[in-house]
XYZ file of C-alpha atoms in Angstrom:
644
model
C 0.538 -23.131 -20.486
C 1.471 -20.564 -23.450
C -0.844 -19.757 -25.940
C -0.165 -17.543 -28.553
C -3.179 -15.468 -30.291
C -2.773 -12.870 -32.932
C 0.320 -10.527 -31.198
C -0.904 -11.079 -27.782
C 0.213 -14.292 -25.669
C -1.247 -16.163 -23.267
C 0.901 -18.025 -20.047
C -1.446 -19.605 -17.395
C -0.889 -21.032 -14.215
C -1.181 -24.396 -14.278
C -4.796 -25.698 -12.455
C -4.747 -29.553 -12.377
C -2.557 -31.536 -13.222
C -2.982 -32.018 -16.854
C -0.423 -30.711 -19.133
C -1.357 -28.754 -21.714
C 0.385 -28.633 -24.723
C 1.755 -24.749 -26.705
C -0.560 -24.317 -29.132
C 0.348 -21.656 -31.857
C -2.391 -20.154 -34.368
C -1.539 -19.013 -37.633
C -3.684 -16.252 -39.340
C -5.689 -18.506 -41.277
C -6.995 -20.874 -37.820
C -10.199 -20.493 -36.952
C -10.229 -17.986 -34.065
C -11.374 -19.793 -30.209
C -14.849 -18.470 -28.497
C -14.254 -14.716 -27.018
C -12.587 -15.282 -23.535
C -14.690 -14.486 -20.346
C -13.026 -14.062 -17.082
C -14.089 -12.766 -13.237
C -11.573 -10.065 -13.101
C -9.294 -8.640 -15.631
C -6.390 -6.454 -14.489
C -4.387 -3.628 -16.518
C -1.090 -3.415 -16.410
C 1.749 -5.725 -14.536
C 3.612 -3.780 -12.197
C 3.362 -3.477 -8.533
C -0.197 -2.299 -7.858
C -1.493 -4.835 -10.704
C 0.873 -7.755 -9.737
C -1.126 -7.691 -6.411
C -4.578 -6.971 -7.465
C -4.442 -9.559 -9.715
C -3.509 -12.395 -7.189
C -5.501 -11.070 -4.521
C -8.611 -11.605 -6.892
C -7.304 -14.771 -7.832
C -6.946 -16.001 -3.833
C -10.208 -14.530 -3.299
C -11.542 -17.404 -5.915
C -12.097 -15.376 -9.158
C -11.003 -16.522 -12.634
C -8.562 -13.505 -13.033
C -6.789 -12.317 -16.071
C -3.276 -9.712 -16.019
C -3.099 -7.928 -19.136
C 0.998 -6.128 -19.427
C 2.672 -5.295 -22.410
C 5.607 -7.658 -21.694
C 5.442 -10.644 -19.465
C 9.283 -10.566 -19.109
C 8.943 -7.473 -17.294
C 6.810 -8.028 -14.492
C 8.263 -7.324 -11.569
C 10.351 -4.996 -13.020
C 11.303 -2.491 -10.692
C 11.862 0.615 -13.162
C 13.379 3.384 -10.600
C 14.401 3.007 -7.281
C 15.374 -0.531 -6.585
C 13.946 -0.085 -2.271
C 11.222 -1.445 -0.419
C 9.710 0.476 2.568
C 10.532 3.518 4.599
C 8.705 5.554 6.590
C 5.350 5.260 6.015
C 5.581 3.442 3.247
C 6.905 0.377 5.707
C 3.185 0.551 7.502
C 1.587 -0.223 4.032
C 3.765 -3.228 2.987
C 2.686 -4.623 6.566
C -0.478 -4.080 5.626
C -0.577 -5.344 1.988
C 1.429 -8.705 3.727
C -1.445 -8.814 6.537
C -3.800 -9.588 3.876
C -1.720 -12.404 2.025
C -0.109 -10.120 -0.544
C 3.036 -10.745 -2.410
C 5.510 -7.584 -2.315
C 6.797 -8.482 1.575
C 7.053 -12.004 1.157
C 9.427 -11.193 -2.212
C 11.170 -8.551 -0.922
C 12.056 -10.978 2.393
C 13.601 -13.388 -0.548
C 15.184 -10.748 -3.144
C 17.207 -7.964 -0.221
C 20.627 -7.144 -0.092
C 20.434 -4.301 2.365
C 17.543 -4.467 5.296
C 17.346 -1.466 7.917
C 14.275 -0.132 10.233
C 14.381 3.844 9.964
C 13.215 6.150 12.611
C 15.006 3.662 15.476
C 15.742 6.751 18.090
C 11.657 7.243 18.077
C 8.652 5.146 19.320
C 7.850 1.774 17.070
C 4.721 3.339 16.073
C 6.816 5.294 13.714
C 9.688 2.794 12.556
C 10.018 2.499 8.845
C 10.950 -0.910 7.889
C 13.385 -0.580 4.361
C 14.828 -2.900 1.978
C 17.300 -2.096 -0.587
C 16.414 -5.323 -3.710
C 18.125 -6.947 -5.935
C 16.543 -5.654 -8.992
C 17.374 -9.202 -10.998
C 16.514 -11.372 -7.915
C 13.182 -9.640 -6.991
C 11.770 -10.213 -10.914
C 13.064 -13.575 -10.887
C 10.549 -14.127 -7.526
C 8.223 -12.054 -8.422
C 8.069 -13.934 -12.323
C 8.024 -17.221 -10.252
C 5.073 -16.361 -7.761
C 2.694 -14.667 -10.147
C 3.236 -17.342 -13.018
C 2.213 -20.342 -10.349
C -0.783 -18.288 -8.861
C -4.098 -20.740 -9.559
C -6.696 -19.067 -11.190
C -4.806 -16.425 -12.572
C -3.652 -16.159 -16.299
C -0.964 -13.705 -17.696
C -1.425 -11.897 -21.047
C 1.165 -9.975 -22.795
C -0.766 -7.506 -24.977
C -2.132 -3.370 -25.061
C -5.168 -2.504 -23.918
C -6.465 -0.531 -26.664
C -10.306 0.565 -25.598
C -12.793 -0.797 -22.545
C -15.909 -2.281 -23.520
C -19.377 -0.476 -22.391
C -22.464 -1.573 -21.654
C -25.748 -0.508 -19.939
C -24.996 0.413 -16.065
C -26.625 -2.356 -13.513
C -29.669 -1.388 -11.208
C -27.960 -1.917 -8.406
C -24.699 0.430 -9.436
C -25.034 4.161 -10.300
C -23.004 5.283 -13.139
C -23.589 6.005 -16.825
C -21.948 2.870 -17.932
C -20.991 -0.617 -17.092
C -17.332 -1.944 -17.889
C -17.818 -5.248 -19.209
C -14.371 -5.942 -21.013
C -11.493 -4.752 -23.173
C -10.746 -4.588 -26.596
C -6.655 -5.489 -27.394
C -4.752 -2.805 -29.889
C -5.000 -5.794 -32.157
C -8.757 -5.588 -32.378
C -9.502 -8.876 -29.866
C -11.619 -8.846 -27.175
C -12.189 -10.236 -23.590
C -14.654 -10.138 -21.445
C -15.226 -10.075 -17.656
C -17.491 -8.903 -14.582
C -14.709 -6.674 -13.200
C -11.830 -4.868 -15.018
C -9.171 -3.082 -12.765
C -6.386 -0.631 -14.040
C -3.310 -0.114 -12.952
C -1.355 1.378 -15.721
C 1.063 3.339 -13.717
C 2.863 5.743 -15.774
C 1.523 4.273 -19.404
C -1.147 6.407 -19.960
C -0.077 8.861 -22.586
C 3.755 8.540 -20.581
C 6.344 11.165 -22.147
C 10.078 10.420 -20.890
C 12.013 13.800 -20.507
C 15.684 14.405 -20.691
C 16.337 17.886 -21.092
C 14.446 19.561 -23.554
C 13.936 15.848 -25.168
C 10.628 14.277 -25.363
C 9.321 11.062 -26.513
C 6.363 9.246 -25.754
C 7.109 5.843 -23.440
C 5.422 3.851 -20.808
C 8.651 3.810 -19.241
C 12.265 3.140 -21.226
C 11.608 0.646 -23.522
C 7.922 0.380 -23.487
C 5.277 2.094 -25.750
C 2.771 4.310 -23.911
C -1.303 3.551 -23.739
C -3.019 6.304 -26.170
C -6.412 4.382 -26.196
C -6.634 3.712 -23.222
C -6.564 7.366 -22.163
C -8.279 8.829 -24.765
C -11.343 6.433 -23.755
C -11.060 7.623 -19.914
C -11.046 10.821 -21.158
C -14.155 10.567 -23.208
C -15.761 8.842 -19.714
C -15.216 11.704 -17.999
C -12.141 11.067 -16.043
C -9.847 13.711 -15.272
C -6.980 12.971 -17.086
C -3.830 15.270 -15.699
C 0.091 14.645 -15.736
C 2.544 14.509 -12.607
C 5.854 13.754 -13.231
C 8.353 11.704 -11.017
C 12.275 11.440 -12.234
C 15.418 9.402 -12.074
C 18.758 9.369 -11.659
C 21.491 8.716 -13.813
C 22.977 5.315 -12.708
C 26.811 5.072 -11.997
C 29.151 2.460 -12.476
C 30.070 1.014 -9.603
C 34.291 0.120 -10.164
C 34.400 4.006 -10.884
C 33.530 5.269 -7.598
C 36.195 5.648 -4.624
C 34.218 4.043 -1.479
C 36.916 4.570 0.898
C 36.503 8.373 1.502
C 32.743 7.731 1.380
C 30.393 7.341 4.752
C 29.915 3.805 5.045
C 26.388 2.691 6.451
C 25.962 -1.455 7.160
C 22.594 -3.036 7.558
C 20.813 -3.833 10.789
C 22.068 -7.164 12.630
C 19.619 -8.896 13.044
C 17.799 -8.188 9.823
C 13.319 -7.422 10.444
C 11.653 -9.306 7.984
C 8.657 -7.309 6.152
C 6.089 -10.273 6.214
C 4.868 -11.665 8.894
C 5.292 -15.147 7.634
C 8.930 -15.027 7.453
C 11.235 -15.279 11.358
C 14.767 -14.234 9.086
C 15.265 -12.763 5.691
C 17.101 -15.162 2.898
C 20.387 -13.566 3.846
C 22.550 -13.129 6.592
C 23.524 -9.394 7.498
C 27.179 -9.866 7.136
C 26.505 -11.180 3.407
C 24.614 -8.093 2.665
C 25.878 -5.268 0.959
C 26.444 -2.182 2.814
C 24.943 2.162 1.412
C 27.234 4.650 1.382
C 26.725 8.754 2.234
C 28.235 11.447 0.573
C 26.789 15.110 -1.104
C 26.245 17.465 -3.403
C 28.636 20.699 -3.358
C 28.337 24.539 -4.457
C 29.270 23.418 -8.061
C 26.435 20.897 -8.688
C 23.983 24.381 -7.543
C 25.723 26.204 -10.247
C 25.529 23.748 -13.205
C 21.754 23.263 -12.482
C 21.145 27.460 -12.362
C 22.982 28.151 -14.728
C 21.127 25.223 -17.761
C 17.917 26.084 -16.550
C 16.773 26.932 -20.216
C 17.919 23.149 -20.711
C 15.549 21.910 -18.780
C 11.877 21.084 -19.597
C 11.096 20.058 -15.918
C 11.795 23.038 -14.289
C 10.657 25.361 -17.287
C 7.194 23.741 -17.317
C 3.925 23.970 -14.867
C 3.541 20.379 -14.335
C 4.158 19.838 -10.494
C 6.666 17.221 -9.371
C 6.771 14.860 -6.503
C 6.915 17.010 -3.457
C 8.385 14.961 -1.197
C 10.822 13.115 -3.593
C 12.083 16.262 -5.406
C 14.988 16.384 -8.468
C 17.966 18.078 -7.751
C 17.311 21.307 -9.629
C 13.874 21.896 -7.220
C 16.001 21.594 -4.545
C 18.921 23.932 -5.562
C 15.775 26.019 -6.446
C 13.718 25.689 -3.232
C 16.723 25.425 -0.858
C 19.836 27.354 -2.272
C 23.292 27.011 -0.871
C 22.956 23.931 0.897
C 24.483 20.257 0.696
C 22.045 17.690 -0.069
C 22.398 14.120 0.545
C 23.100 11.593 -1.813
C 22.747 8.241 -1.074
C 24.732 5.760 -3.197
C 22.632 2.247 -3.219
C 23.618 -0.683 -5.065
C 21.421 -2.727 -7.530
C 22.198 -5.849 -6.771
C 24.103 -8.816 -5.635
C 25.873 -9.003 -9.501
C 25.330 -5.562 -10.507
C 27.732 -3.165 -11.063
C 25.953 -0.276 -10.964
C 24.973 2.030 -8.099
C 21.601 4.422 -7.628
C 22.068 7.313 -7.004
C 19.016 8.169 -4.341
C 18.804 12.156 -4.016
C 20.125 13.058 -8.004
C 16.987 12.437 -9.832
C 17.049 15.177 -12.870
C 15.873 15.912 -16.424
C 19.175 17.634 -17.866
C 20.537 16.616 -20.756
C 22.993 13.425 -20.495
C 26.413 15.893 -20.756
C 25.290 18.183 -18.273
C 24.362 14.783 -15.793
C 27.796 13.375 -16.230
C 29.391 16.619 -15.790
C 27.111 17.207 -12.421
C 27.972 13.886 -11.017
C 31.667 14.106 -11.640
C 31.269 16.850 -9.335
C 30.674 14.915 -6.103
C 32.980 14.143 -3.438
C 33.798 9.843 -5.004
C 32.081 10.233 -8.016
C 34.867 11.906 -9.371
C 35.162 9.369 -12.128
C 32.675 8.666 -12.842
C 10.341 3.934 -7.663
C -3.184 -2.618 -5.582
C -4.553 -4.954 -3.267
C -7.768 -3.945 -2.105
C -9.045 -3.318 -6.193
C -8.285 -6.843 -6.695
C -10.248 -8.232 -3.488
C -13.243 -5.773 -4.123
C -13.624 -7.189 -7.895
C -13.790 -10.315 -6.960
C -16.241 -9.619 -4.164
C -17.999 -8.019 -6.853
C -18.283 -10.577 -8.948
C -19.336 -12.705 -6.123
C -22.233 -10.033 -5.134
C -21.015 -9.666 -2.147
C -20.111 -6.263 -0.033
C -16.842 -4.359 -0.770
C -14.276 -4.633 1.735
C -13.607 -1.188 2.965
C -10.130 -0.337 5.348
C -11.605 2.686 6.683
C -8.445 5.257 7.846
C -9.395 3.984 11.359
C -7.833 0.304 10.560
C -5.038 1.018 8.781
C -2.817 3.252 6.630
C -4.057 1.908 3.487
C -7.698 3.475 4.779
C -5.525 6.356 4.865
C -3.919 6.526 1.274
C -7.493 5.552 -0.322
C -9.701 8.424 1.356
C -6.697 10.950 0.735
C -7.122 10.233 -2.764
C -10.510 9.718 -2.870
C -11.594 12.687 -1.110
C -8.807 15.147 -1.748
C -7.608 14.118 -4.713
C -3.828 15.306 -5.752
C -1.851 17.278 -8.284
C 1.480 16.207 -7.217
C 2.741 12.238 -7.028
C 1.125 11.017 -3.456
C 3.555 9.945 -0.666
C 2.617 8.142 2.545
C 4.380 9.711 5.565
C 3.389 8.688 9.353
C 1.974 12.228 9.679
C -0.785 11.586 7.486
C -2.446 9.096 9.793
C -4.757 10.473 13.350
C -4.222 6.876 14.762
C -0.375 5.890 14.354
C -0.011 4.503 17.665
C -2.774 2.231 16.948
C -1.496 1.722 13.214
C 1.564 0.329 13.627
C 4.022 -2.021 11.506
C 3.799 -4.826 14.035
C 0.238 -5.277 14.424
C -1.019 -5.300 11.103
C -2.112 -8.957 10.845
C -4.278 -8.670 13.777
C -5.820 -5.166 12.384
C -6.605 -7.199 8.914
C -5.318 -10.270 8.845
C -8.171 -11.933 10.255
C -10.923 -9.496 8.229
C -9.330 -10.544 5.272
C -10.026 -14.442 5.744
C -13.618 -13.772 7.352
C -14.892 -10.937 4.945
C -12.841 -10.995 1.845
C -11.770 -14.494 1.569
C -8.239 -13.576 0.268
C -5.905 -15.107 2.835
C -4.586 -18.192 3.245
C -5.594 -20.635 5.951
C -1.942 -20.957 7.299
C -1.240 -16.843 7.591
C -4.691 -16.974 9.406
C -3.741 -19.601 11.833
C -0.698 -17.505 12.715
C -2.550 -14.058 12.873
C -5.152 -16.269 15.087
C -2.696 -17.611 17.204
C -0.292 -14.549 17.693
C -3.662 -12.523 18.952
C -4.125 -15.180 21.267
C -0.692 -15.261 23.057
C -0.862 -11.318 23.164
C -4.126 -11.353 24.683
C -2.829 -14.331 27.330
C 0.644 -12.402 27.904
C -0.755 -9.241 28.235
C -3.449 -10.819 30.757
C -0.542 -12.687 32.729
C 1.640 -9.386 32.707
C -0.954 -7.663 34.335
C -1.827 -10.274 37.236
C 1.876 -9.979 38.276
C 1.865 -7.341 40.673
C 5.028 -6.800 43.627
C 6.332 -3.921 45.276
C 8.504 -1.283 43.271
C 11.545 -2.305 46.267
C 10.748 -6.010 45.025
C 11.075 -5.311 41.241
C 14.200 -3.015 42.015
C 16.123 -6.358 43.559
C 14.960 -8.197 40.463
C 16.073 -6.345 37.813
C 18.812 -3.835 39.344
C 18.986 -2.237 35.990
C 15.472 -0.947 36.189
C 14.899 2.604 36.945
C 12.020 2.415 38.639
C 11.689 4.596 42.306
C 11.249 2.612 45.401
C 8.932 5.187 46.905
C 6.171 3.971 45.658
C 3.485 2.910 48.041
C 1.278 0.742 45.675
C 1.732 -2.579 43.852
C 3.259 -2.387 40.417
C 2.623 -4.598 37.624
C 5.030 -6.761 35.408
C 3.230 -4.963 32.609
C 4.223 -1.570 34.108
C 7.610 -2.815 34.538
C 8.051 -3.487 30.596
C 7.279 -0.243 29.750
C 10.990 0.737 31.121
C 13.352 1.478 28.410
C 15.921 -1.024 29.958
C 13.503 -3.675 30.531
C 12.529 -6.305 28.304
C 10.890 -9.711 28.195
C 14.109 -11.553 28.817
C 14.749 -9.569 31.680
C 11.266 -9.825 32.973
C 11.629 -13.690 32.756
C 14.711 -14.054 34.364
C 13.293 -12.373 37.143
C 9.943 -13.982 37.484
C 10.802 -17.063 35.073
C 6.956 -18.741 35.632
C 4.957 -18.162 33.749
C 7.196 -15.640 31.931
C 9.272 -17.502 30.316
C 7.435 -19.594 27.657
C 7.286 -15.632 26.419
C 9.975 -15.414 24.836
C 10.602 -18.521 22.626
C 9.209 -16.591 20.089
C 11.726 -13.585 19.433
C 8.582 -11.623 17.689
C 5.757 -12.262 20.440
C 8.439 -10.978 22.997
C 9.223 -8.169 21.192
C 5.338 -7.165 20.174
C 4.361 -7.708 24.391
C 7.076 -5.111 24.876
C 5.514 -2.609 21.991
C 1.644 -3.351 23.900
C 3.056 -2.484 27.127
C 4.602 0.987 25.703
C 1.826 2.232 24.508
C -1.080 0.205 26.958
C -1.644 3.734 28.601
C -2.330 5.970 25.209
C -3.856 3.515 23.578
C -7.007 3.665 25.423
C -7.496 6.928 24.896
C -6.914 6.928 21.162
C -9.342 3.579 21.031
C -12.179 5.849 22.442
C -11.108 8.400 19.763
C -11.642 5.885 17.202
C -15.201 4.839 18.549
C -16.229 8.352 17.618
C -14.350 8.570 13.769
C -16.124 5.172 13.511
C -19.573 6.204 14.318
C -19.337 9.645 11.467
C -17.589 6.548 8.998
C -20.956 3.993 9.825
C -23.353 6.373 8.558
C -23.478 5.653 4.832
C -24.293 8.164 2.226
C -27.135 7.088 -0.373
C -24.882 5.642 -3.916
C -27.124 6.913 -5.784
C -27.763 10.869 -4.455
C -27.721 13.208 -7.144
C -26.177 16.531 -5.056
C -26.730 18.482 -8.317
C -30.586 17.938 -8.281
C -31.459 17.030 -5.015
C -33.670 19.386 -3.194
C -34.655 17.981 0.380
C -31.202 19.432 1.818
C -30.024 22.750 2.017
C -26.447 22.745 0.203
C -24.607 25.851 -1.712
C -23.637 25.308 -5.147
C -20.007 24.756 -4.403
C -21.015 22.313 -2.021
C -23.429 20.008 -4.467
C -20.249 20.209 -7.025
C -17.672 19.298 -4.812
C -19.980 16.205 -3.512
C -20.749 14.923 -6.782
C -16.986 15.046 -8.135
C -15.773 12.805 -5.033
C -18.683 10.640 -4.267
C -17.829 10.192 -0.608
C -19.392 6.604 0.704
C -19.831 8.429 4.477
C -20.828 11.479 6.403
C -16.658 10.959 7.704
C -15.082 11.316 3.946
C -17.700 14.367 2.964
C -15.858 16.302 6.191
C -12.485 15.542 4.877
C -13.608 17.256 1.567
C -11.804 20.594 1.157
C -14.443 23.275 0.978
C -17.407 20.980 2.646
C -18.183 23.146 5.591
C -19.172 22.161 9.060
C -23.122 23.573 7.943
C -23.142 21.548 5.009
C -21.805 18.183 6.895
C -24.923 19.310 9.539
C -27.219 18.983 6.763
C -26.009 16.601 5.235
C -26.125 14.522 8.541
C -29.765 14.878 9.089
C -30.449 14.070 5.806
C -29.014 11.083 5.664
C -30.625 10.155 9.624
C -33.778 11.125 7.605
C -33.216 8.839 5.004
C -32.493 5.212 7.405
C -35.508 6.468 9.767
C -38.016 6.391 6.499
C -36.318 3.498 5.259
C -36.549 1.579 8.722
C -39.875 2.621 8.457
C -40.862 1.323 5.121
C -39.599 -1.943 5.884
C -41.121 -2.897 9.270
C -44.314 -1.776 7.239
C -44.606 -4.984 5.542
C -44.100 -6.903 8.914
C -46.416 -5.126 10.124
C -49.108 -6.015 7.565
C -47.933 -9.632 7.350
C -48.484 -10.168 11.873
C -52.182 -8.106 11.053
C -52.812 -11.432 8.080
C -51.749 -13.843 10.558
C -53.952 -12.621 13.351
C -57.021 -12.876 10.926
C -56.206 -15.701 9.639
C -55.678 -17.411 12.955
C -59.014 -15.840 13.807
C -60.737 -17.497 11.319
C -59.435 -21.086 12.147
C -60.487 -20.521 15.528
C -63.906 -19.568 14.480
């Protein structure tokens, strides 16, 4: 359904089957009843894209508000899925029914795990996307999503009304108002304007406001977080110049060629949508003494490096790392866009010169001579509902991890998952994310489907049953070593060894395993991806206990809830310093765990804070087995007086 109102329109996913007709309003029409809605989200790229449809499977009448319809799914800089760390989130996202794995598995032209020589804790599934493809899917998917309408249109202003009794907070958000003076209502509104928000696009000492190329930036919007309260800063991120792709000479180039066979990201998906040797291969080459002196010497050219604003750490521009690490070759990794594209990214040249001094840099390098939001959208509609948030706590997953990082210790430089963030990788790996959420998000959020559920259900299941029949098979190590000859196990040993023992051998896997003990082994590997997760179990069976009594502990500091509505500023029954009571009150930690992780909370203040809060549950338990109390005493007189 489109439906076009004033300069914003309206495309809806079609409900029932009734076909509605496009309806188009002049100025003079008589204006429909204010829109209400469950959930409204801000803003249509990746984070929104996926809060809005998780709201939308969790039941909630959900509306996406973006500036341009035709560019959802857009994928503005790097056209890659994945990587290390990053790889563990997508999992995760997928494990609770979102969209970005199950597009990327259907939009790739280049699929590769990363970190291969180390433990599969640690693998980093990637994806290099068809930048054309992935929109078409992603277009396709979001416009077909029940219960969820698109909006083209800017979100001038929020609407604000009186907080609830039930929420702390000076205000309630209860809508939006559109730049062109409309308004819509809703329980829950989400944002996810990504770069938007007063944007400013950079290229040398250029600067003009833009959401990104194209796109106008959202002043009101800002301004109106501002005047909340919000901490409104700027971190900058930067891009390559792109390079046509008949211009570059390939042959002298590194060639790299993409794994055979290809990992899908979701767990839905057994292959990708194409075969390896149809996919298109990266190539390697780098940067050379004269790209260091270009950048040093048009430094005064350049507003990135001339300015305080701090860049992405971890994803640097070329001048910060001629800067930070002089005299040395960097990588560049040349990606292509697409299937049809004839253009190639760049990866490792993202700059702010101005455009002479970037074609003159990359006609510098060796063949170029010629030459970048799912649990908002579940909570709001869990909101709306009245039921309890659903919290991934850092214990459960890596998303845990990226939400209390941010929560707790904020940032001043563009945040970057890396496997070093997280205490519990071994238990917070890629392939075991639908059993880690998978089945928490049917049971307490309601946002995945009954089929992935099924699967999660019966993939637990078979591990639990293989991992129990692995164990019970038990022979001597002489035994095992005339089964599998390969195996490099020592015949010395005096005791039984189990099958599961055996797996944990570098040369052993389930194939082997049932060739030498084919019952009941073998119906284990039909499935290429329940043999392969049995093998991961029985790596890490030993560690893992350990770390799962590690957990026990981090989960009993995360179970004991801080008050919502504790004023640190005023509050007087716990001894706090001043530094303390304003750190507290800027993050609002939800648990005694997130207050430790608070730079400058100290151990005596988390003490304090810890018997306060024990206080707190032992007066409330108290206050409410008072009335129980009170109501047996009415019974037992009452009872008296029948018997009487």
């Amino acid at each position: 359904m489109f439906y076009l109102r004033g300069c914003g329109r309206w495309v809806a996913a079609s409900f029932t089957k009734q076909q509605f007709p496009l309806v188009r309003l002049s100025s003079d029409s008589a204006a429909p009843r204010t829109p209400h809605f469950d959930v409204i989200v801000i803003g249509g790229g990746h984070a929104g894209t996926e809060a809005a449809t998780a709201a939308a499977r969790c039941g909630s009448r959900t509306l996406l508000l973006t500036h341009r319809v035709d560019t959802i799914g857009q994928m503005s800089c790097n056209p890659s899925f994945g990587g290390i760390g990053k790889g563990h989130l997508m999992r995760e996202v997928d494990a609770l029914d979102g969209l970005c794995s199950r597009i990327c598995d259907q939009s790739g032209v280049h699929y590769k795990v990363l970190n291969r020589r180390k433990g599969p804790a640690v693998w980093g599934l990637r994806a290099q996307i068809d930048r054309k493809l992935y929109k078409q899917n992603m277009q396709k998917e979001i416009l077909n999503t029940p219960l969820l309408t698109v909006q083209e249109g800017a979100v001038e202003d929020l609407i604000l009304t009186e907080p609830e009794p039930e929420h702390t907070g000076k205000c309630r958000v209860s809508g939006v108002v559109l730049v062109d003076g409309s308004t819509v209502y809703a329980e829950s509104v989400i944002l996810t304007t990504g770069t938007f928000l007063r944007g400013m696009i950079v290229i040398g000492l250029e600067m003009h406001p833009a959401g990104r190329l194209g796109d106008q930036p959202s002043i009101g919007l800002a301004q109106t977080l501002e005047k909340l309260g919000f901490v409104v800063g700027r971190l900058k991120t930067g891009t390559p110049p792109r390079i046509a792709k008949d211009s570059i000479n390939f042959s002298i180039l590194n060639k790299q060629t993409p794994d055979n066979p290809s990992v899908p990201f979701s767990f839905t998906n057994e292959t990708v949508w194409i075969k390896p040797e149809d996919q298109l291969p990266c190539y390697l080459t780098y940067t050379n003494p004269r790209v260091d002196e270009i950048v040093l010497n048009n430094l005064h050219l350049n507003s990135h490096v001339k300015e305080t604003t701090r860049g992405p750490r971890y994803c640097p521009s070329i001048e910060s790392k001629v800067l930070r690490f002089p005299n040395r070759l960097h990588q560049v990794w040349l990606e292509p866009e697409g299937m049809d594209s004839d253009l190639i990214y760049p990866q490792g040249l993202s700059m702010t010169l101005p455009t002479e001094l970037q074609e003159k840099m990359i006609t510098c390098i060796r063949g170029l001579e010629k030459a970048k939001g799912v649990i908002a959208g579940i909570n709001a509609s869990l909101r709306v509902s009245r039921k309890p948030p659903f919290v991934v706590s850092r214990t459960e997953g890596y998303i845990g991890v990226l939400i209390d990082d941010l929560t707790t210790l904020g940032t001043s430089e563009p945040y970057r998952m890396f496997t070093s963030r997280v205490e519990f990788r071994l238990s917070l790996r890629p392939d075991n994310a639908d059993i880690r959420l998978t089945l928490r998000g049917y049971k307490d959020a309601g946002c995945v489907s009954q089929q992935r559920y099924e699967r999660a259900c019966w993939m637990k299941s078979s591990l639990e049953e293989g991992i129990s029949v692995l164990k019970s098979i038990e022979f001597s190590s002489s035994k095992w070593k005339n089964l599998i000859p390969e195996v490099s196990i020592s015949t010395s040993r005096s005791l039984p060894v189990r099958a599961l023992d055996v797996l944990k051998y570098e040369e052993v896997d389930m194939d082997s395993l049932a060739k030498a003990v084919p019952e009941p082994l073998k119906k284990y590997t039909k499935c290429r991806e329940l043999a392969e997760r049995l093998k991961i179990e029985a790596t890490y069976e030993s560690v893992l206990f350990h770390q799962l009594q590690e957990i026990k502990g981090v989960q009993q500091d995360e179970a004991l809830q801080l008050p919502k509505d504790i004023d640190y500023l005023t509050i007087r029954d716990v001894s706090l310093s001043h530094e303390v009571r304003e750190k507290l009150h800027f993050s609002r930690p939800q648990t005694i765990g997130a207050a430790s992780r608070i730079p400058g909370v100290t151990p005596a203040a988390i003490i304090n804070l810890l018997r306060f809060v024990k206080t707190t549950q032992q007066r409330q338990a108290a206050m409410n087995e008072s009335p129980k109390t009170d109501q047996c005493l009415r019974n037992a007189d009452r009872l008296q007086e029948r018997q009487l």
